[in-house]
PDB file of C-alpha atoms in Angstrom:
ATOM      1  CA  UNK A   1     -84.975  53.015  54.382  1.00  0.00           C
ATOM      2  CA  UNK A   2     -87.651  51.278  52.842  1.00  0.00           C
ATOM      3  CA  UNK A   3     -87.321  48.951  49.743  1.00  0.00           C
ATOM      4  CA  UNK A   4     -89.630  47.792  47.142  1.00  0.00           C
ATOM      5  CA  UNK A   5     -89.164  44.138  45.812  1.00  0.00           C
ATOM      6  CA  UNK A   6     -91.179  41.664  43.196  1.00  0.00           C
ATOM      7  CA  UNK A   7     -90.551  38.019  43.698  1.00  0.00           C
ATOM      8  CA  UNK A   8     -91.647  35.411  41.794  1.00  0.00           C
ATOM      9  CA  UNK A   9     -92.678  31.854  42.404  1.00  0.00           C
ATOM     10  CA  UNK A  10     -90.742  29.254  40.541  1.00  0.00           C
ATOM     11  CA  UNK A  11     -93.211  26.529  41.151  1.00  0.00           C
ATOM     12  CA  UNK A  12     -96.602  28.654  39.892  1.00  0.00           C
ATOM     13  CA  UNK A  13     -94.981  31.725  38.192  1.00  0.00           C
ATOM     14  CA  UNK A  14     -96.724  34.132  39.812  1.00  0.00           C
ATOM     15  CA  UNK A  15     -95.730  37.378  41.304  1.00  0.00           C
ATOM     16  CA  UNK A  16     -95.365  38.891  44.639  1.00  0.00           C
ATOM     17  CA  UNK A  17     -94.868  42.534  45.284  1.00  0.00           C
ATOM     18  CA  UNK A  18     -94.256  44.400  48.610  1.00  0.00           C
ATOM     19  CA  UNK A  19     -91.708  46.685  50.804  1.00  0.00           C
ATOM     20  CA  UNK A  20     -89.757  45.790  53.467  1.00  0.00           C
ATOM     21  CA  UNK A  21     -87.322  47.885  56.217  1.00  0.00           C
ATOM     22  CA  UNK A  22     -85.121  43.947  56.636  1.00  0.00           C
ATOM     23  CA  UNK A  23     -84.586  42.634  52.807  1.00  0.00           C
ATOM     24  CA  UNK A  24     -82.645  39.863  54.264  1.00  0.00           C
ATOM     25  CA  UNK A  25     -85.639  38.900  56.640  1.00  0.00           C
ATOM     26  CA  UNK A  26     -88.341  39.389  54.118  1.00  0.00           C
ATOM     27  CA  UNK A  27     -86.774  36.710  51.888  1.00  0.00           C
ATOM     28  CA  UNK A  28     -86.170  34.326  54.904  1.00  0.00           C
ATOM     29  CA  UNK A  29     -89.861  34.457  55.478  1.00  0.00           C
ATOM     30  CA  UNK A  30     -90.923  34.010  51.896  1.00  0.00           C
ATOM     31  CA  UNK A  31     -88.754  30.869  50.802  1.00  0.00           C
TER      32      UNK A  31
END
């Protein structure tokens, strides 16, 4: 299953949109 996610940068504010298969991976690669 694929998932769709929006993150968003503390430090500038701005946003980040994409999909991902490994939620838990996808965050460990963006922080």
């Amino acid at each position: 299953m694929f998932y769709v996610y929006i993150l968003r940068s503390r430090r500038t504010g701005r946003f980040y949109v994409g999909h991902t298969d490994d939620v838990a991976q996808r965050l460990v690669e963006h922080n």
